[in-house]
CSV table of C-alpha atoms in Angstrom, one decimal:
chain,number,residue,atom,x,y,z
A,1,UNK,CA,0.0,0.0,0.0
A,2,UNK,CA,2.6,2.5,1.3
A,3,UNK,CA,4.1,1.6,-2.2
A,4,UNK,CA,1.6,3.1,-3.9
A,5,UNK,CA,2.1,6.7,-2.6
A,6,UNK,CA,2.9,8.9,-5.7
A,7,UNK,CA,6.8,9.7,-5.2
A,8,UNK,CA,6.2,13.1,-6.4
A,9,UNK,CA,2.8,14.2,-4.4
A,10,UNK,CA,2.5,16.9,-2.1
A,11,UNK,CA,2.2,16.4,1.2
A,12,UNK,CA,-1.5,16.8,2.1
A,13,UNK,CA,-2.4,18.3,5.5
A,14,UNK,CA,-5.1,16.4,7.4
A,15,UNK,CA,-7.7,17.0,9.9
A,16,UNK,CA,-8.7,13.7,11.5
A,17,UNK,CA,-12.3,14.4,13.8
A,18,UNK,CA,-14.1,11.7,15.7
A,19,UNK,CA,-17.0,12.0,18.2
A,20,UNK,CA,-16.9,10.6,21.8
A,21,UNK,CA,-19.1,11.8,24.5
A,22,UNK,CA,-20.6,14.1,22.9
A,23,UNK,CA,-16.9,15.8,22.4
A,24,UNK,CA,-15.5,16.3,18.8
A,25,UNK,CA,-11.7,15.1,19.1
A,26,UNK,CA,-8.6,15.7,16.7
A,27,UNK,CA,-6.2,12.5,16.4
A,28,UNK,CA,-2.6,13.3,16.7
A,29,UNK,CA,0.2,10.8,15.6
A,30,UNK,CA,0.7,9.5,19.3
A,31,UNK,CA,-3.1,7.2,17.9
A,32,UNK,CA,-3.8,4.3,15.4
A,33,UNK,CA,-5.7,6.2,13.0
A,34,UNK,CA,-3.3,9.3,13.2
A,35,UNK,CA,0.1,7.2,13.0
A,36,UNK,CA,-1.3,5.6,9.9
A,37,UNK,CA,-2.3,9.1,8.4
A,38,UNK,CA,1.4,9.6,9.1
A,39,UNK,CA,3.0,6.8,7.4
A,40,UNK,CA,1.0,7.5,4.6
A,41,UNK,CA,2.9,10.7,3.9
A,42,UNK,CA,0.5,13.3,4.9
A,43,UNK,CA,0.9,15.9,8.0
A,44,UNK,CA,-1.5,15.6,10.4
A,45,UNK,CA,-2.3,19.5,11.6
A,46,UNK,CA,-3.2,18.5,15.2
A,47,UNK,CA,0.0,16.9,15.6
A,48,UNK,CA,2.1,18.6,18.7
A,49,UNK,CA,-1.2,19.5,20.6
A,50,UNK,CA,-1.6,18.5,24.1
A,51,UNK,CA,-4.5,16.0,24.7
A,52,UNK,CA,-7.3,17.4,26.0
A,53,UNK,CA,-6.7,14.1,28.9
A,54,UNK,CA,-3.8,12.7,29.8
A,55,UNK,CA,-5.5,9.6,30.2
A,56,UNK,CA,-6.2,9.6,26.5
A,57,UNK,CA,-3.1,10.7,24.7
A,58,UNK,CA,-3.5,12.1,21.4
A,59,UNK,CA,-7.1,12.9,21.4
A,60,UNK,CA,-7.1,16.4,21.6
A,61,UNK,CA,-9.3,19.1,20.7
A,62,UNK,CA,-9.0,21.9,18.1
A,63,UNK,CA,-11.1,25.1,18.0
A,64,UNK,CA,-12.7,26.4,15.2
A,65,UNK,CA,-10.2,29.1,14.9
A,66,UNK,CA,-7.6,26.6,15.1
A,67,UNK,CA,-8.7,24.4,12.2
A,68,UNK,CA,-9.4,27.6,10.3
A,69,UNK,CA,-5.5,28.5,10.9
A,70,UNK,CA,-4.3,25.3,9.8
A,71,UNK,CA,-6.6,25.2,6.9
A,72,UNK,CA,-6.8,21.5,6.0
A,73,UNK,CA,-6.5,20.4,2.8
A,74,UNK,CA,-8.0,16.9,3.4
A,75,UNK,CA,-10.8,16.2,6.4
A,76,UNK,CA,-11.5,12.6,7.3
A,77,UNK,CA,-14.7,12.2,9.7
A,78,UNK,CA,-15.5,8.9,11.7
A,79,UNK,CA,-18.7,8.7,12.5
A,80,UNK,CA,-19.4,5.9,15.5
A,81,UNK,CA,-22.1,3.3,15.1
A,82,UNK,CA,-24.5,2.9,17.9
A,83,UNK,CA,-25.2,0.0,19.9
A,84,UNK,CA,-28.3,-0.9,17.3
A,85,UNK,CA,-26.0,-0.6,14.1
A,86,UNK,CA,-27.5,3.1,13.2
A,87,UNK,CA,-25.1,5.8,12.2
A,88,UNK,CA,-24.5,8.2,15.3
A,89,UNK,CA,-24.3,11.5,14.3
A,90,UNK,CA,-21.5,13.1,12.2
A,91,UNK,CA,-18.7,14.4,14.2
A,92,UNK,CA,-19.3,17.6,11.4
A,93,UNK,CA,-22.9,18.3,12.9
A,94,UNK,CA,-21.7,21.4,14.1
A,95,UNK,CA,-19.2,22.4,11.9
A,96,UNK,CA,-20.6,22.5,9.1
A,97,UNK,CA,-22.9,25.1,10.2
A,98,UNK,CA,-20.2,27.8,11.2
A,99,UNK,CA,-19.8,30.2,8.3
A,100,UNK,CA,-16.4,29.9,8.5
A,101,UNK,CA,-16.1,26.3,8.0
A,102,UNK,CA,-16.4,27.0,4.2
A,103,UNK,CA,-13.7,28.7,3.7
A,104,UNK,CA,-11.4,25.8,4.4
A,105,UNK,CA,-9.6,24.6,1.7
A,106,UNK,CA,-10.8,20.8,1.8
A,107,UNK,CA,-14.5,21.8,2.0
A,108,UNK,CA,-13.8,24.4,-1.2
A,109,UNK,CA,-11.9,21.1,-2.6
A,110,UNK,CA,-14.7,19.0,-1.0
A,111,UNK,CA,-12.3,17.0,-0.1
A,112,UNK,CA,-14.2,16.6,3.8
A,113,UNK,CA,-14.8,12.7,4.1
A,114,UNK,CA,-17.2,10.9,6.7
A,115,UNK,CA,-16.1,7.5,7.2
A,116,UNK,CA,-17.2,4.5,9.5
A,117,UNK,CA,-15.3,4.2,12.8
A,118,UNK,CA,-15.6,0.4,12.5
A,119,UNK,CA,-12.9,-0.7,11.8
A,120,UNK,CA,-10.6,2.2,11.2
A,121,UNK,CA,-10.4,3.4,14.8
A,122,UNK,CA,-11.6,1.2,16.7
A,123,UNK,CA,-9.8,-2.0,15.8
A,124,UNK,CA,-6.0,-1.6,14.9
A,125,UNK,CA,-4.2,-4.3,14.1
A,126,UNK,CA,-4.4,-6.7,10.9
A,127,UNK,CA,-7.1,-4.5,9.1
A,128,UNK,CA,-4.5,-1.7,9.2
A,129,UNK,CA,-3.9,-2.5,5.8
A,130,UNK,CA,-7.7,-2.0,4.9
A,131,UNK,CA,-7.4,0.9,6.6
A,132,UNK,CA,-4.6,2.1,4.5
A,133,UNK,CA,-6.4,1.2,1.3
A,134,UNK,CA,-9.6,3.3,2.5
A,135,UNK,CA,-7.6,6.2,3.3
A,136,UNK,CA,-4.5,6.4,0.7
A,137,UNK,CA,-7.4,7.8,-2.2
A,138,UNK,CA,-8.6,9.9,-0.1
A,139,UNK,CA,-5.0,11.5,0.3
A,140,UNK,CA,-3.8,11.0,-2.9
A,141,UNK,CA,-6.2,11.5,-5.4
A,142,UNK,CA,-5.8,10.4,-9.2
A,143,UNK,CA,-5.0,14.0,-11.3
């Protein structure tokens, strides 16, 4: 998978969101999701802030403003699935309503994906390589 990286692409900065407790989190590379965002060549723009818990190390949470400043070029959303198999709400929801929002470059690119947690975040492991597939497109685009 990691072969199939173009060897001339940019560098695509990435917002990674997920929804727990009602909370909308940023993944940093110290995660599974994050770290494999990372070895696919992109730069993950929450990467060097402090988790919101110590407990839970690199979940951390970004302000509007913040993602405004880092102005992603790619957004990945995992939405959970609830206990009876229905979607949970998008960890977006409120995002997408702030006027601001639109003025990123992935949204103007609409480049903003909503993917299933299962099994990207909540099972690493052998499917890491599914995971890969799923997100290396997303990334990298065919021109």
């Amino acid at each position: 998978t990691l072969a199939k990286i173009p060897v001339r692409a940019a560098k695509p900065r990435v917002l990674v969101l997920l929804a727990a407790g009602g909370q909308i989190f940023s993944t940093t590379d110290e995660t599974y999701i994050g770290d494999l965002v990372e070895r696919l060549g992109a730069v993950n723009v929450a990467k060097g802030t402090p988790s919101a818990d110590p407990r839970q190390p690199g979940f951390v949470v970004l302000s509007l403003e913040q993602i405004i400043a880092a102005n992603p070029e790619v957004v990945i959303a995992f939405r959970a699935v609830t206990a009876t198999g229905a979607a949970a709400p998008s960890p977006l929801e409120n995002l997408e309503k702030q006027p601001a929002w639109q003025n990123l470059s992935a949204v103007k690119a609409q480049r903003v994906h909503v993917l299933s947690s299962d099994p990207h975040v909540t099972a690493p492991g052998p499917r890491a390589v599914e995971t890969l597939e799923t997100l290396l497109p997303l990334l990298y685009p065919k021109q």
